[in-house]
């Protein structure tokens, strides 16, 4: 039985009325379960498994010439640890981890600098989970099994004269336009694409990449090592049953997908902050073992630890809000901003402390620097998210601090 306490002033525990319980009868074990220092037994066990998996992955021999072999080995180890299917729903044989569960795992893996490894998590249904039964039957099982792969078409070219659009033609849609930044698009079998329906507003449409009129304008890699493609759609005929959800709901569905990725980025960066702090702690100890005075570096290190404490606390709090079913759009944006900006700052400071050897390609700080720099733009640049948070509070009266 849970310990239940009645407080005279529970406002002290929940200072914001937006997250304050309707009653002052508080289950402390429920509240604490979203805080990294007060995880419940199941969460602690999950954290331990993720930690062990991270340690095993960190010891793998990464051969860039055999990426599929590496992915298969990672996938096997992740399945063995019970991590792989956390991103997959129970209806499809997955474990359907909560936002807090996934934050715990990504944080733990990031602390070993392996959260970016391919194959750790199984493909999640994403937008396909909201599709019609007919569309799910045609694509979802094969997607979850890895038989086919998908991409997400959201970003328009900067010089586009209008958003990608679709017109109705009987039982079909005719799609025209372009998407400039489809992650994983060069190998995707389909792209879930945000389009503007002439007769219904924004909508998500599944478009197979082998359909006539679909072409890849260019393939390119980015600073963080990921691969992308630009797509052009020229009079692409798609069955209307490829609509995901009702017409007019496409933007909200797309943003829901974006928010889950933002939360994943935040948790990954929280773990990386821990990794960088540990790396610098070891560096300081080595310097001091040689008799060198490192007072100034100790001050920098203290700042790094304080920043990491703050962003880790914020990200776990947001995960708990999501699991509680609260409107957390602004909090997810805030967590993503805090985590990516903090990780970038910490890595930059760490490189300055370590010196020139940190710029060598094989040094972990060099690769982390590239990856975290990209996160400040992924799923919305920092300045845009700041503007959205401001709008949320000033215009929509939502958001917490």
Coordinates of C-alpha atoms in Angstrom, one line a residue:
X1 CA 0.0 0.0 0.0
X2 CA 1.3 3.4 -0.9
X3 CA 2.1 5.9 1.9
X4 CA -0.4 8.7 1.7
X5 CA 0.3 12.1 3.4
X6 CA -2.0 15.1 3.8
X7 CA -0.1 18.4 3.6
X8 CA -1.3 21.7 5.0
X9 CA 0.4 23.5 2.1
X10 CA 1.0 21.3 -0.9
X11 CA 1.5 24.4 -3.0
X12 CA 5.1 24.1 -1.8
X13 CA 5.5 20.8 -3.5
X14 CA 3.5 21.7 -6.7
X15 CA 4.1 25.5 -7.0
X16 CA 2.4 25.7 -10.5
X17 CA -1.4 25.5 -10.5
X18 CA -1.2 23.9 -13.9
X19 CA 0.4 20.7 -12.4
X20 CA -1.0 20.9 -8.9
X21 CA -3.3 18.0 -8.0
X22 CA -7.0 18.7 -7.5
X23 CA -6.6 17.2 -4.0
X24 CA -4.0 17.8 -1.4
X25 CA -3.9 14.0 -0.9
X26 CA -0.6 13.2 -2.6
X27 CA 0.9 9.8 -3.4
X28 CA 4.6 10.6 -3.0
X29 CA 5.7 7.4 -4.7
X30 CA 3.9 8.4 -7.8
X31 CA 5.4 11.9 -7.8
X32 CA 8.9 10.7 -7.1
X33 CA 8.8 8.0 -9.8
X34 CA 9.4 10.7 -12.4
X35 CA 12.5 12.0 -10.6
X36 CA 15.8 10.4 -11.5
X37 CA 16.8 10.1 -7.8
X38 CA 13.5 8.4 -6.8
X39 CA 12.8 5.8 -9.5
X40 CA 10.6 2.9 -8.5
X41 CA 11.9 -0.7 -8.5
X42 CA 10.9 -1.5 -12.1
X43 CA 12.5 1.7 -13.3
X44 CA 15.7 1.0 -11.4
X45 CA 15.8 -2.5 -12.9
X46 CA 15.3 -0.9 -16.4
X47 CA 18.0 1.6 -15.7
X48 CA 20.4 -1.2 -14.7
X49 CA 19.7 -3.1 -17.9
X50 CA 20.2 0.0 -20.0
X51 CA 23.5 0.7 -18.2
X52 CA 24.7 -2.8 -18.9
X53 CA 23.7 -2.6 -22.5
X54 CA 25.5 0.7 -22.9
X55 CA 28.6 -0.8 -21.4
X56 CA 28.4 -3.8 -23.9
X57 CA 27.8 -1.5 -26.8
X58 CA 30.7 0.8 -25.9
X59 CA 33.0 -2.3 -26.1
X60 CA 31.9 -3.2 -29.6
X61 CA 34.4 -3.1 -32.5
X62 CA 32.8 -0.5 -34.8
X63 CA 33.8 -1.3 -38.4
X64 CA 32.4 1.4 -40.7
X65 CA 32.8 -0.9 -43.7
X66 CA 30.2 -3.3 -42.3
X67 CA 27.3 -1.1 -41.0
X68 CA 24.7 -3.9 -41.5
X69 CA 26.7 -6.3 -39.5
X70 CA 27.1 -3.8 -36.7
X71 CA 23.4 -3.0 -36.7
X72 CA 22.5 -6.6 -36.5
X73 CA 24.8 -7.1 -33.5
X74 CA 23.4 -4.0 -31.8
X75 CA 19.8 -5.2 -32.4
X76 CA 20.6 -8.6 -31.0
X77 CA 22.2 -7.2 -27.8
X78 CA 19.3 -4.7 -27.4
X79 CA 16.7 -7.4 -27.7
X80 CA 18.6 -9.6 -25.2
X81 CA 18.5 -6.6 -22.8
X82 CA 14.8 -6.1 -23.3
X83 CA 15.3 -2.6 -24.7
X84 CA 14.7 -3.0 -28.4
X85 CA 10.9 -3.2 -28.2
X86 CA 10.3 -0.4 -25.7
X87 CA 9.4 1.9 -28.6
X88 CA 6.8 -0.6 -30.0
X89 CA 3.2 -1.0 -28.8
X90 CA 1.9 -4.0 -26.9
X91 CA -0.6 -4.7 -29.7
X92 CA 2.3 -5.5 -31.9
X93 CA 4.3 -7.5 -29.4
X94 CA 6.3 -4.6 -28.0
X95 CA 6.8 -3.4 -24.4
X96 CA 5.4 0.1 -25.1
X97 CA 7.6 1.9 -22.7
X98 CA 6.4 5.1 -21.1
X99 CA 8.0 8.5 -21.7
X100 CA 9.8 8.1 -18.4
X101 CA 11.0 4.6 -19.3
X102 CA 12.4 5.8 -22.6
X103 CA 14.1 8.8 -20.9
X104 CA 15.7 6.5 -18.4
X105 CA 17.1 4.3 -21.2
X106 CA 18.3 7.1 -23.4
X107 CA 19.9 8.9 -20.5
X108 CA 21.7 5.6 -19.5
X109 CA 22.9 4.9 -23.0
X110 CA 24.0 8.4 -23.6
X111 CA 26.2 8.2 -20.5
X112 CA 28.2 5.5 -22.5
X113 CA 28.1 7.6 -25.7
X114 CA 26.2 4.9 -27.6
X115 CA 22.7 6.3 -27.7
X116 CA 23.2 7.2 -31.4
X117 CA 24.0 3.6 -32.4
X118 CA 21.7 2.2 -35.1
X119 CA 19.5 -0.7 -34.1
X120 CA 19.1 0.0 -30.4
X121 CA 15.4 0.7 -30.7
X122 CA 12.9 -1.1 -32.8
X123 CA 10.9 1.0 -35.3
X124 CA 7.9 2.6 -33.7
X125 CA 4.5 2.8 -35.5
X126 CA 4.7 6.6 -35.5
X127 CA 2.1 8.0 -37.7
X128 CA 1.2 4.6 -39.1
X129 CA -0.2 3.8 -35.7
X130 CA -2.9 6.3 -36.4
X131 CA -3.7 5.0 -39.9
X132 CA -6.8 3.1 -41.0
X133 CA -7.0 -0.6 -40.5
X134 CA -6.5 -1.1 -44.3
X135 CA -3.4 1.0 -44.4
X136 CA -2.0 -0.7 -41.3
X137 CA -2.6 -4.1 -42.8
X138 CA -0.7 -3.1 -45.9
X139 CA 2.3 -1.5 -44.3
X140 CA 2.6 -1.6 -40.5
X141 CA 3.5 -5.2 -39.8
X142 CA 6.2 -5.1 -42.5
X143 CA 7.5 -1.8 -41.1
X144 CA 7.8 -3.0 -37.5
X145 CA 9.5 -6.2 -38.6
X146 CA 12.1 -4.2 -40.5
X147 CA 11.1 -5.6 -43.9
X148 CA 10.4 -2.1 -45.2
X149 CA 11.6 1.4 -44.0
X150 CA 10.0 4.8 -43.9
X151 CA 10.8 8.5 -43.8
X152 CA 9.0 11.6 -42.6
X153 CA 8.4 14.4 -45.1
X154 CA 7.8 17.7 -43.2
X155 CA 10.3 20.3 -44.3
X156 CA 9.7 22.3 -47.4
X157 CA 12.5 23.8 -49.6
X158 CA 13.4 27.3 -48.6
X159 CA 12.6 28.5 -52.1
X160 CA 9.2 26.7 -52.4
X161 CA 6.4 28.9 -53.7
X162 CA 3.8 26.9 -51.9
X163 CA 3.6 23.9 -49.5
X164 CA 3.4 20.4 -51.0
X165 CA -0.2 20.0 -52.1
X166 CA -2.7 17.4 -53.2
X167 CA -5.8 17.6 -55.3
X168 CA -8.6 15.0 -55.4
X169 CA -9.3 12.9 -58.5
X170 CA -12.0 10.4 -57.7
X171 CA -10.6 7.8 -55.3
X172 CA -7.0 9.1 -55.7
X173 CA -5.0 12.1 -54.7
X174 CA -2.6 13.9 -57.1
X175 CA 0.4 15.2 -55.1
X176 CA 2.9 17.9 -56.2
X177 CA 5.7 19.7 -54.4
X178 CA 8.9 18.8 -52.7
X179 CA 10.4 17.9 -49.3
X180 CA 13.9 19.0 -48.7
X181 CA 15.1 17.1 -45.6
X182 CA 13.8 13.5 -45.3
X183 CA 16.0 11.7 -42.8
X184 CA 16.7 8.2 -44.0
X185 CA 14.9 9.0 -47.2
X186 CA 17.5 7.7 -49.6
X187 CA 16.6 4.1 -48.6
X188 CA 13.0 4.6 -47.6
X189 CA 10.2 2.5 -49.1
X190 CA 7.7 5.1 -48.2
X191 CA 7.5 8.7 -46.9
X192 CA 4.8 9.9 -44.5
X193 CA 4.3 13.3 -46.1
X194 CA 2.6 16.5 -44.9
X195 CA 0.5 17.9 -47.7
X196 CA -2.1 20.6 -48.1
X197 CA -5.3 19.2 -49.5
X198 CA -7.1 21.6 -51.8
X199 CA -10.4 20.5 -50.3
X200 CA -9.5 19.7 -46.7
X201 CA -6.5 21.5 -45.3
X202 CA -3.3 19.9 -44.0
X203 CA -3.1 16.1 -44.1
X204 CA -0.6 13.3 -43.8
X205 CA -0.3 11.0 -46.8
X206 CA 1.8 7.8 -47.1
X207 CA 3.6 7.9 -50.4
X208 CA 5.6 4.9 -51.7
X209 CA 8.9 6.0 -53.1
X210 CA 8.6 3.8 -56.1
X211 CA 5.5 5.5 -57.4
X212 CA 5.7 7.2 -60.8
X213 CA 6.4 10.9 -60.3
X214 CA 8.4 10.4 -57.0
X215 CA 12.1 11.3 -57.5
X216 CA 15.0 12.0 -55.2
X217 CA 16.5 15.3 -56.1
X218 CA 19.7 14.7 -54.1
X219 CA 21.2 12.5 -51.3
X220 CA 23.3 14.1 -48.7
X221 CA 24.9 13.6 -45.3
X222 CA 24.9 16.0 -42.4
X223 CA 27.4 17.1 -39.8
X224 CA 26.2 14.5 -37.3
X225 CA 26.8 11.6 -39.7
X226 CA 23.2 11.0 -40.5
X227 CA 21.9 10.6 -44.1
X228 CA 19.0 12.4 -45.8
X229 CA 17.3 13.0 -49.1
X230 CA 15.4 15.7 -50.9
X231 CA 12.2 14.5 -52.7
X232 CA 10.3 15.9 -55.6
X233 CA 6.6 14.9 -56.2
X234 CA 5.4 15.5 -59.8
X235 CA 1.7 14.5 -60.3
X236 CA 2.1 11.5 -58.0
X237 CA -1.1 9.5 -58.0
X238 CA -1.8 8.0 -54.5
X239 CA -5.0 6.2 -53.4
X240 CA -7.1 8.3 -51.0
X241 CA -7.0 5.5 -48.5
X242 CA -3.3 6.4 -48.0
X243 CA -4.5 9.4 -45.9
X244 CA -3.4 9.0 -42.3
X245 CA -6.4 10.2 -40.2
X246 CA -8.9 12.8 -41.3
X247 CA -8.1 15.7 -43.7
X248 CA -7.4 18.9 -41.8
X249 CA -5.6 17.1 -38.9
X250 CA -2.3 16.6 -40.7
X251 CA -0.3 19.3 -39.0
X252 CA -1.3 18.2 -35.5
X253 CA -0.4 14.6 -36.3
X254 CA 2.9 15.7 -37.8
X255 CA 3.7 17.8 -34.7
X256 CA 2.9 14.9 -32.4
X257 CA 5.6 12.9 -34.2
X258 CA 8.0 15.9 -34.0
X259 CA 7.4 16.1 -30.2
X260 CA 8.3 12.5 -29.6
X261 CA 11.6 13.0 -31.5
X262 CA 12.3 16.2 -29.6
X263 CA 11.9 14.3 -26.3
X264 CA 14.2 11.6 -27.6
X265 CA 16.8 14.2 -28.5
X266 CA 16.6 15.8 -25.1
X267 CA 17.1 12.5 -23.3
X268 CA 20.0 11.6 -25.5
X269 CA 21.7 14.9 -24.8
X270 CA 21.1 14.6 -21.1
X271 CA 23.1 11.3 -21.2
X272 CA 25.8 12.8 -23.2
X273 CA 26.2 15.6 -20.7
X274 CA 26.8 12.9 -18.1
X275 CA 29.4 11.3 -20.4
X276 CA 31.2 14.6 -20.9
X277 CA 31.2 15.4 -17.2
X278 CA 32.8 12.0 -16.4
X279 CA 35.4 12.4 -19.2
X280 CA 36.4 15.8 -17.8
X281 CA 36.5 14.4 -14.2
X282 CA 38.9 11.7 -15.3
X283 CA 41.0 14.3 -17.1
X284 CA 41.2 16.5 -14.0
X285 CA 42.3 13.6 -11.9
X286 CA 45.1 12.7 -14.4
X287 CA 46.3 16.3 -14.5
X288 CA 46.3 16.6 -10.7
X289 CA 48.1 13.3 -10.3
X290 CA 51.0 14.9 -12.2
X291 CA 51.1 17.7 -9.7
X292 CA 49.5 20.4 -11.9
X293 CA 47.2 23.0 -10.3
X294 CA 43.7 22.8 -11.9
X295 CA 41.7 25.3 -9.8
X296 CA 40.3 27.2 -12.9
X297 CA 39.4 23.9 -14.5
X298 CA 37.7 22.8 -11.3
X299 CA 35.5 25.9 -11.5
X300 CA 34.6 25.1 -15.1
X301 CA 33.8 21.5 -14.1
X302 CA 31.5 22.7 -11.3
X303 CA 29.6 24.8 -13.8
X304 CA 29.3 21.8 -16.1
X305 CA 27.9 19.6 -13.3
X306 CA 25.4 22.3 -12.3
X307 CA 24.2 22.6 -15.8
X308 CA 23.8 18.9 -16.2
X309 CA 21.9 18.6 -12.9
X310 CA 19.4 21.3 -14.1
X311 CA 18.8 19.9 -17.6
X312 CA 18.5 16.3 -16.3
X313 CA 15.9 17.4 -13.7
X314 CA 13.9 19.3 -16.3
X315 CA 13.9 16.5 -18.8
X316 CA 12.7 13.9 -16.3
X317 CA 10.0 16.3 -15.1
X318 CA 8.7 16.7 -18.7
X319 CA 8.7 12.9 -19.2
X320 CA 6.5 12.6 -16.1
X321 CA 4.1 15.3 -17.3
X322 CA 3.8 13.4 -20.6
X323 CA 3.0 10.1 -18.8
X324 CA 0.4 11.9 -16.7
X325 CA -1.4 12.9 -19.9
X326 CA -0.7 16.6 -19.4
X327 CA -0.4 19.1 -22.3
X328 CA 3.4 19.2 -22.5
X329 CA 4.1 20.6 -25.9
X330 CA 5.8 23.7 -24.5
X331 CA 7.7 21.7 -21.8
X332 CA 9.0 19.3 -24.5
X333 CA 10.3 22.3 -26.5
X334 CA 11.9 23.7 -23.3
X335 CA 13.6 20.4 -22.5
X336 CA 14.9 20.1 -26.0
X337 CA 16.3 23.6 -25.9
X338 CA 17.9 23.1 -22.5
X339 CA 19.4 19.7 -23.3
X340 CA 20.8 20.6 -26.7
X341 CA 22.2 24.0 -25.8
X342 CA 23.7 22.6 -22.6
X343 CA 25.3 19.6 -24.3
X344 CA 26.7 21.9 -27.0
X345 CA 28.1 24.2 -24.3
X346 CA 29.6 21.4 -22.3
X347 CA 31.3 19.8 -25.2
X348 CA 32.8 23.1 -26.3
X349 CA 34.1 23.6 -22.7
X350 CA 35.4 20.1 -22.6
X351 CA 37.3 20.5 -25.8
X352 CA 38.9 23.7 -24.5
X353 CA 39.9 21.8 -21.3
X354 CA 41.3 18.7 -23.0
X355 CA 43.1 20.7 -25.8
X356 CA 44.1 19.8 -29.3
X357 CA 43.8 16.0 -28.9
X358 CA 40.0 16.5 -28.6
X359 CA 40.0 17.6 -32.2
X360 CA 41.4 14.4 -33.5
X361 CA 38.7 12.4 -35.5
X362 CA 39.0 9.4 -33.2
X363 CA 38.5 11.3 -30.0
X364 CA 34.9 11.0 -28.5
X365 CA 34.6 14.7 -28.0
X366 CA 35.1 15.4 -31.8
X367 CA 32.2 13.1 -32.8
X368 CA 30.0 14.3 -30.0
X369 CA 30.6 17.9 -31.0
X370 CA 29.4 17.2 -34.5
X371 CA 26.3 15.3 -33.3
X372 CA 25.2 17.8 -30.6
X373 CA 25.6 20.8 -32.9
X374 CA 23.1 19.2 -35.3
X375 CA 20.6 18.7 -32.5
X376 CA 20.2 22.5 -32.1
X377 CA 18.5 22.6 -35.5
X378 CA 16.8 19.2 -35.6
X379 CA 13.0 19.2 -35.1
X380 CA 13.1 23.0 -34.9
X381 CA 15.9 25.4 -34.3
X382 CA 16.4 26.9 -30.8
X383 CA 15.2 30.4 -31.7
X384 CA 12.0 29.1 -33.3
X385 CA 11.2 27.0 -30.3
X386 CA 11.8 30.0 -28.0
X387 CA 9.3 31.9 -30.1
X388 CA 6.8 29.1 -29.9
X389 CA 7.1 28.9 -26.1
X390 CA 6.6 32.6 -25.9
X391 CA 3.5 32.4 -28.1
X392 CA 2.2 29.5 -26.0
X393 CA 2.1 31.5 -22.9
X394 CA 1.2 35.0 -24.2
X395 CA -1.3 34.0 -26.8
X396 CA -2.6 30.6 -25.6
X397 CA -2.1 30.7 -21.9
X398 CA -0.2 27.3 -21.8
X399 CA 3.2 26.3 -20.5
X400 CA 4.8 25.9 -17.1
X401 CA 8.0 27.0 -15.4

